[in-house]
Short mmCIF file of C-alpha atoms in Angstrom, two decimals:
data_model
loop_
_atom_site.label_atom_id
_atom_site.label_comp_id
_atom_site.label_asym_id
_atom_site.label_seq_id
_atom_site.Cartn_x
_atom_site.Cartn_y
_atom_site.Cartn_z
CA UNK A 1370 74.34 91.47 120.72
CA UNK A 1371 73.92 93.85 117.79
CA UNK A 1372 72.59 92.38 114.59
CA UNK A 1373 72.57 94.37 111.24
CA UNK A 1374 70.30 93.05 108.31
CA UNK A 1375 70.26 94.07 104.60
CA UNK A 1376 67.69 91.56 102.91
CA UNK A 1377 68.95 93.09 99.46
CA UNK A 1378 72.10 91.55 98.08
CA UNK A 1379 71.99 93.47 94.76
CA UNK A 1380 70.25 96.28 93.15
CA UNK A 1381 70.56 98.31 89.74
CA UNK A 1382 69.32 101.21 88.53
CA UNK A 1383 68.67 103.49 85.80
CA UNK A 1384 71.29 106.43 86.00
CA UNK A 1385 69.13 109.09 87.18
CA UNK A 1386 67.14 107.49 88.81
CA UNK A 1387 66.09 107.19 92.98
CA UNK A 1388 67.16 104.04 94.50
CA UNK A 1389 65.84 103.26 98.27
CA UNK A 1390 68.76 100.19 100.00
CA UNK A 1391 67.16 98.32 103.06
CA UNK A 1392 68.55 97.86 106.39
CA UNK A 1393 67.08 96.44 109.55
CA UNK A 1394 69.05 96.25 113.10
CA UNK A 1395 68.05 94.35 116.36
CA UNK A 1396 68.95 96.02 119.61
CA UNK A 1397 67.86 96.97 123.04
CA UNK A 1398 69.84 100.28 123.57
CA UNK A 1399 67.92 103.40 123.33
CA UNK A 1400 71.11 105.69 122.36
CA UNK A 1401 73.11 104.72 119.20
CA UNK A 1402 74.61 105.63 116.21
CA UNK A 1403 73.43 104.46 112.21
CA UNK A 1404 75.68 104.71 109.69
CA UNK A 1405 75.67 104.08 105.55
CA UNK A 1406 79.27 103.15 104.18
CA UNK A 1407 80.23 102.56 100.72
CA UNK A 1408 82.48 100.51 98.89
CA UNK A 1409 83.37 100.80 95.49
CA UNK A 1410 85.59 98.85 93.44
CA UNK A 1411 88.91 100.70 95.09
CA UNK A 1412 87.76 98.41 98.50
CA UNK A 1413 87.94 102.20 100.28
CA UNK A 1414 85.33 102.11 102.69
CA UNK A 1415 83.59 106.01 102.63
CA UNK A 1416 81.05 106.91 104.95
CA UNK A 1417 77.92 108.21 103.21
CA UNK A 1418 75.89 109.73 106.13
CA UNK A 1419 75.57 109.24 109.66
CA UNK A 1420 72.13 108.77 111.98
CA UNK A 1421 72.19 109.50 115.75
CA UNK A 1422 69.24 107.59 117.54
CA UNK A 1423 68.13 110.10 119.87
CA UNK A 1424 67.70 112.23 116.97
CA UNK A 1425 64.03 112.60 115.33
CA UNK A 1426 65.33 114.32 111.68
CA UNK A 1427 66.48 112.74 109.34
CA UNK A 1428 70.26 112.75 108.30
CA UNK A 1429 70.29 114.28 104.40
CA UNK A 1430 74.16 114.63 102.66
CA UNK A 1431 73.43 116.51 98.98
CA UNK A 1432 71.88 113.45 96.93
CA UNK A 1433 72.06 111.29 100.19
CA UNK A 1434 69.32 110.50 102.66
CA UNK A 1435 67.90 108.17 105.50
CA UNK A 1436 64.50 107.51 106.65
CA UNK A 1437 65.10 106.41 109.99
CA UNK A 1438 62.54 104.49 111.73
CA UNK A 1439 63.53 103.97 115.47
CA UNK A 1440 60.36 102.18 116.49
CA UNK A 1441 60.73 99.90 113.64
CA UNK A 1442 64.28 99.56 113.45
CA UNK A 1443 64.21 100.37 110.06
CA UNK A 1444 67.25 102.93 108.81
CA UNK A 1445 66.80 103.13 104.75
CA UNK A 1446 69.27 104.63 102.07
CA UNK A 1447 67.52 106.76 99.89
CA UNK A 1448 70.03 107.87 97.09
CA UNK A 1449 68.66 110.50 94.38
CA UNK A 1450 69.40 111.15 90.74
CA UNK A 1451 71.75 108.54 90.91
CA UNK A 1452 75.63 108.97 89.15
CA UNK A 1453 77.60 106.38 88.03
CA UNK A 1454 80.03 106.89 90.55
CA UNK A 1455 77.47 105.46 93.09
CA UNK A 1456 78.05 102.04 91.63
CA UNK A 1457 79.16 100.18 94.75
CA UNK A 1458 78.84 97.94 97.49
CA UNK A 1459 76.72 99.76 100.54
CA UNK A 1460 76.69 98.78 103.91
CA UNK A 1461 74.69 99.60 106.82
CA UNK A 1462 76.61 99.57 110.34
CA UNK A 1463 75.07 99.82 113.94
CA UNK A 1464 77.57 101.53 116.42
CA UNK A 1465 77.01 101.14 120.32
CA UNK A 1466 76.57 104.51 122.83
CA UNK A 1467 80.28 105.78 123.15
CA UNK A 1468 81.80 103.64 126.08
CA UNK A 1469 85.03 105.35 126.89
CA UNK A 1470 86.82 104.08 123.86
CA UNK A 1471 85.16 100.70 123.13
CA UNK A 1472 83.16 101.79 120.29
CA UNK A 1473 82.38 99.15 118.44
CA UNK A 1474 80.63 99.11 114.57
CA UNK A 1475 78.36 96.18 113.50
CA UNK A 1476 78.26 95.77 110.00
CA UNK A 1477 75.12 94.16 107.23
CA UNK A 1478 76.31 92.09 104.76
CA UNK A 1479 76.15 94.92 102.28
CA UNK A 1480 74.19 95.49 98.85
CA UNK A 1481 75.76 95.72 95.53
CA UNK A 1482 74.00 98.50 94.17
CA UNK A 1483 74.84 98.97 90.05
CA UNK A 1484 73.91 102.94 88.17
CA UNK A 1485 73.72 101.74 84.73
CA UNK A 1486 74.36 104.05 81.80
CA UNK B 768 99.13 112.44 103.05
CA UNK B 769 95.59 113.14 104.31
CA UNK B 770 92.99 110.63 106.14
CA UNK B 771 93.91 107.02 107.17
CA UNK B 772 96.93 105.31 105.09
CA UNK B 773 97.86 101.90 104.71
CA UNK B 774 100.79 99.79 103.86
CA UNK B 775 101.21 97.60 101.97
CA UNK B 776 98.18 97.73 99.53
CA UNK B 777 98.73 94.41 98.39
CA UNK B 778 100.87 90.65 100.49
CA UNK B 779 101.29 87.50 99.19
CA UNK B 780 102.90 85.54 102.23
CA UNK B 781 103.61 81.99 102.77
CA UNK B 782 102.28 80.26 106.05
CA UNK B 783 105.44 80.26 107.35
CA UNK B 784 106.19 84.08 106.92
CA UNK B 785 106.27 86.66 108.90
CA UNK B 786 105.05 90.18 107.91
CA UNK B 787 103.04 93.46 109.35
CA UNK B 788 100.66 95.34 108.33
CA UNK B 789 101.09 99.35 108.74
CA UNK B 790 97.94 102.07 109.52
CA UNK B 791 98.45 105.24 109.93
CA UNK B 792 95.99 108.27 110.70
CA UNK B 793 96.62 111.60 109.89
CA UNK B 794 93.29 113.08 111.43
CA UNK B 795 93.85 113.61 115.49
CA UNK B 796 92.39 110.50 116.56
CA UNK B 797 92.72 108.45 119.42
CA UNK B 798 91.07 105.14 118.71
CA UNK B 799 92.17 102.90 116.22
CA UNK B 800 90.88 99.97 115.01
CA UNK B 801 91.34 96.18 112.58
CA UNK B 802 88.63 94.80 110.64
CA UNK B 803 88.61 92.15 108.52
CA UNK B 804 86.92 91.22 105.50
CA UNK B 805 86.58 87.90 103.97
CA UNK B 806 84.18 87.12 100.84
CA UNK B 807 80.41 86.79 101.43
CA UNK B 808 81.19 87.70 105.32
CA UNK B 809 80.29 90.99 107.06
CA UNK B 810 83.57 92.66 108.29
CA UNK B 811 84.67 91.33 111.41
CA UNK B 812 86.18 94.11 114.05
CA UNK B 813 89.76 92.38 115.35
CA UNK B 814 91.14 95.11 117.86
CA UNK B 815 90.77 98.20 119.09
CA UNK B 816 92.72 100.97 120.02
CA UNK B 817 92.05 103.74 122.50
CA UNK B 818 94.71 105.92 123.18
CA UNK B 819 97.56 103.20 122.74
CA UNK B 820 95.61 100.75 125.18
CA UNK B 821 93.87 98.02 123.80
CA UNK B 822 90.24 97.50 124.82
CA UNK B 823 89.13 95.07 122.77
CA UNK B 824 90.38 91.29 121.35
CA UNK B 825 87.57 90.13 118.74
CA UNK B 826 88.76 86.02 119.97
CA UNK B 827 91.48 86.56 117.26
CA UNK B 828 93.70 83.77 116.72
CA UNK B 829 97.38 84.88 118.72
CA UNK B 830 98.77 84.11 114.79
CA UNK B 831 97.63 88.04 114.34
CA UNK B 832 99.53 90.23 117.15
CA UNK B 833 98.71 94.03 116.50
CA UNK B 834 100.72 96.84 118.10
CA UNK B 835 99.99 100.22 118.61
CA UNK B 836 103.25 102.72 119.64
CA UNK B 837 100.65 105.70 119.99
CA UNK B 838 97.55 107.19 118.63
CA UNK B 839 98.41 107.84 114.85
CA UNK B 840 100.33 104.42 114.63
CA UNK B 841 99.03 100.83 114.49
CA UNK B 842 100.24 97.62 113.27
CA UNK B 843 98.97 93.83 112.73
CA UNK B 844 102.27 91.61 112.84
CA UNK B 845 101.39 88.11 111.50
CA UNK B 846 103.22 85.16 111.81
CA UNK B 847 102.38 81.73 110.73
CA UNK B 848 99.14 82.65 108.90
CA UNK B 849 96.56 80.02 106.98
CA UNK B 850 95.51 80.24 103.54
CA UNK B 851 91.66 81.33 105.13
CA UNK B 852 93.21 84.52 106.55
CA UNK B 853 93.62 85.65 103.04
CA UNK B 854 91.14 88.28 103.21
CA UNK B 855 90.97 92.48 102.94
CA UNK B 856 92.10 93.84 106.03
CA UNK B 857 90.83 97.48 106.73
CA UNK B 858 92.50 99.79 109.64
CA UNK B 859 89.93 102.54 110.95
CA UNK B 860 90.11 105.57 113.48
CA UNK B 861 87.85 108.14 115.44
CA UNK B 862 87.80 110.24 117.89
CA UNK B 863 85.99 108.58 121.22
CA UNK B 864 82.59 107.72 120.58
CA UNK B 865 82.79 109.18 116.98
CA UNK B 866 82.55 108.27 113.35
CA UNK B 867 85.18 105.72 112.25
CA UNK B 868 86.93 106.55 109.25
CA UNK B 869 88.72 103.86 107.06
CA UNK B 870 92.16 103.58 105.31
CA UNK B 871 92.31 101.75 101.78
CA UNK B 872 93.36 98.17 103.26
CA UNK B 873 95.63 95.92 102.55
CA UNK B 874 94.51 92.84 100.11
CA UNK B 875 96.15 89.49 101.52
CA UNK B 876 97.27 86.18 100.06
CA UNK B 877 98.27 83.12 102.19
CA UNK B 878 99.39 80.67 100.17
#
């Protein structure tokens, strides 16, 4: 089975600032898909950006980006000049090759990341 | 309405109450999908939904039943619930083997 780790429960930064959120997965498939969602206080769950494995570039989304590290296992969240609006909770999620419909998402445990005026 | 919708946003339900939860998706998709998220727990996937047929049962307890009449349409009807059910539940869609998109959820209370 999948496992999804984020070793950092919380974070805060200075607005304006570059923030870097940690997230570690275990698995044996060689074809998958990474994903960063966020959560802020509204519970909606908004996807940030979106890694596919087989891919070597990394994923970038305006202020958004990953540094992927398939070897390691290693899929970072790399947010620049950081807004206000990016106070929330972030998780990482691990989804399986597509299977005919079974697609399923493993989440991390999420990191509360605070922009502070 | 746009995206993935929800209804209600908020239940407070007695254990001995029966209610359902309502998703809707507005975006073409044919896989649907119940999470669940309880305090200091990852979300938990419950069902899913792939073109009305249901191909997976996360071992959920038969106190949640969902139901899904077709691809834009899916419900979690629950009957006798327990006060540790109280938890965010979040409804999700994609196309096959795509990215899931979430709805708002619904916040519940078992008292």
């Amino acid at each position: 089975a999948q496992t999804v780790t984020q070793s950092q429960p919380e974070m805060s930064v200075q607005e304006a600032e570059t923030v870097t959120l940690s997230c570690t997965y275990d698995t044996s498939e060689n074809n998958y898909y990474l994903f960063w969602y966020k959560q802020p206080p509204s519970r909606q769950m908004i996807l940030v950006i979106r890694q596919e494995a087989y891919k070597q570039q990394n994923a970038t989304e305006n202020r958004f980006s990953v540094n992927f590290q398939k070897a390691a296992k290693s899929f970072s969240l790399k947010i620049s000049d950081s807004q206000l609006g990016d106070t929330a909770m972030y998780f990482c999620a691990f989804m399986n090759p597509p299977n005919f419909g079974n697609e399923k998402l493993t989440f991390g445990t999420g990191t509360r990341l605070t922009i502070i005026p | 309405e746009t995206g993935v919708t929800q209804t209600p946003r908020h239940l407070v339900m007695g254990m001995t109450n029966k209610k359902s939860l309502k998703c809707e998706q507005h975006l073409g998709h044919n896989a649907m999908y119940w999470y669940k998220q309880s305090a200091k727990k990852p979300l938990e996937l419950m069902f899913v939904y792939n073109f009305k047929e249901q191909t997976e049962n996360n071992s959920v307890p038969s106190r949640f039943s969902p139901e899904c009449p077709n691809s834009s349409h899916l419900f979690l009807h629950l009957h006798t619930l327990q006060p540790e059910d109280s938890a965010l539940y979040l409804c999700a869609s994609s196309l096959q083997g795509g990215t899931q998109y979430f709805g708002p959820g619904t916040r519940l209370l078992v008292l």
